[in-house]
XYZ file of C-alpha atoms in Angstrom:
113
model
C -8.503 -6.424 -20.716
C -5.242 -3.456 -20.975
C -5.427 -1.232 -17.420
C -2.821 1.403 -16.949
C -2.620 4.015 -14.353
C -4.242 6.162 -17.371
C -7.322 4.093 -17.496
C -7.814 2.735 -14.000
C -10.245 4.155 -11.361
C -8.095 6.723 -9.554
C -8.388 8.038 -5.993
C -6.379 10.442 -3.358
C -5.692 9.237 0.217
C -4.064 10.968 3.010
C -1.462 13.781 2.183
C -1.815 14.010 -1.557
C -1.222 10.297 -2.435
C -2.712 8.552 -5.204
C -4.012 5.211 -5.888
C -5.121 3.249 -9.020
C -7.343 0.257 -9.351
C -5.707 -1.980 -11.689
C -7.933 -4.925 -10.575
C -10.854 -4.303 -8.110
C -13.043 -7.456 -6.955
C -14.146 -8.936 -3.542
C -11.597 -11.735 -3.883
C -8.385 -9.934 -4.786
C -7.387 -5.958 -5.188
C -4.325 -5.103 -7.499
C -3.683 -1.267 -6.556
C -0.835 1.189 -8.030
C -0.220 3.895 -5.300
C 2.388 6.889 -4.753
C 3.509 8.463 -2.095
C 5.457 12.004 -2.288
C 8.145 12.487 -0.180
C 7.666 12.927 3.552
C 4.308 11.451 3.609
C 3.070 8.315 5.512
C -0.120 6.055 5.848
C -2.040 5.900 9.376
C -1.078 2.963 11.609
C -3.560 0.298 11.026
C -4.530 -3.564 10.318
C -6.940 -5.610 8.640
C -9.192 -8.182 10.121
C -9.674 -10.609 6.826
C -7.095 -9.177 3.992
C -3.560 -10.656 3.450
C -1.333 -8.146 1.283
C 1.807 -7.899 -0.171
C 3.536 -4.516 -1.185
C 5.906 -4.840 -4.117
C 8.210 -1.671 -4.515
C 8.264 -0.245 -8.091
C 10.443 2.943 -7.168
C 12.027 4.732 -4.335
C 12.064 3.649 -0.795
C 9.682 2.576 1.583
C 9.975 2.311 5.387
C 7.393 -0.566 6.799
C 6.386 -0.529 10.494
C 4.784 -4.130 11.203
C 4.140 -4.740 14.852
C 7.045 -3.662 16.617
C 9.667 -4.052 13.613
C 11.027 -1.598 11.163
C 11.878 -2.371 7.592
C 13.392 -0.824 4.754
C 12.206 -1.749 1.156
C 13.827 -0.314 -2.248
C 12.874 -1.280 -5.808
C 11.798 -4.626 -6.948
C 11.377 -5.696 -3.111
C 8.046 -7.153 -1.342
C 7.026 -7.660 1.529
C 3.472 -9.807 2.905
C 1.426 -8.832 5.898
C -0.606 -11.154 7.423
C -4.397 -10.208 8.622
C -4.271 -8.771 12.020
C -0.925 -7.446 11.873
C -0.778 -3.484 12.509
C 1.287 -2.098 9.650
C 2.288 1.474 8.255
C 4.183 2.400 5.114
C 5.775 5.845 5.396
C 8.355 7.561 2.360
C 11.021 9.109 4.369
C 12.730 9.718 1.172
C 13.081 13.121 -0.888
C 11.853 11.090 -3.887
C 8.337 9.858 -4.672
C 7.466 6.516 -3.624
C 5.699 3.800 -6.221
C 4.180 0.439 -5.295
C 1.603 -2.095 -5.707
C -0.342 -3.468 -3.133
C -2.082 -6.863 -3.569
C -4.673 -7.765 -1.086
C -6.847 -10.625 -0.990
C -9.616 -10.586 -0.313
C -10.081 -6.837 -0.811
C -8.769 -4.386 2.029
C -11.540 -1.704 1.080
C -14.099 -2.076 4.147
C -11.750 -3.979 6.221
C -9.418 -1.404 7.601
C -9.016 -0.714 11.597
C -7.127 2.213 11.908
C -4.942 2.518 15.453
C -5.125 5.783 17.398
């Protein structure tokens, strides 16, 4: 089956951010997400899910534990279970990326105040 953002299940999150489920199973989740300029995700962690973020377009700022990383198109970063993390789009352009989670991260998210 061919899936695209035109046919995938879509959802909204955060401050007008979009997500498209390209693959949605209990064992593996593949989501394409888009963050408008000057948006950020809440700092959080996953108890079980390991994640890989792959940047398709734009510039991402990641906070993982006490470190900050800048990722550009074609770069990826892995986040281990239990690692507090946050993705931010501090740029003037939309940020588009894939987030791949095994097992799925939905229902396995703990926000940090």
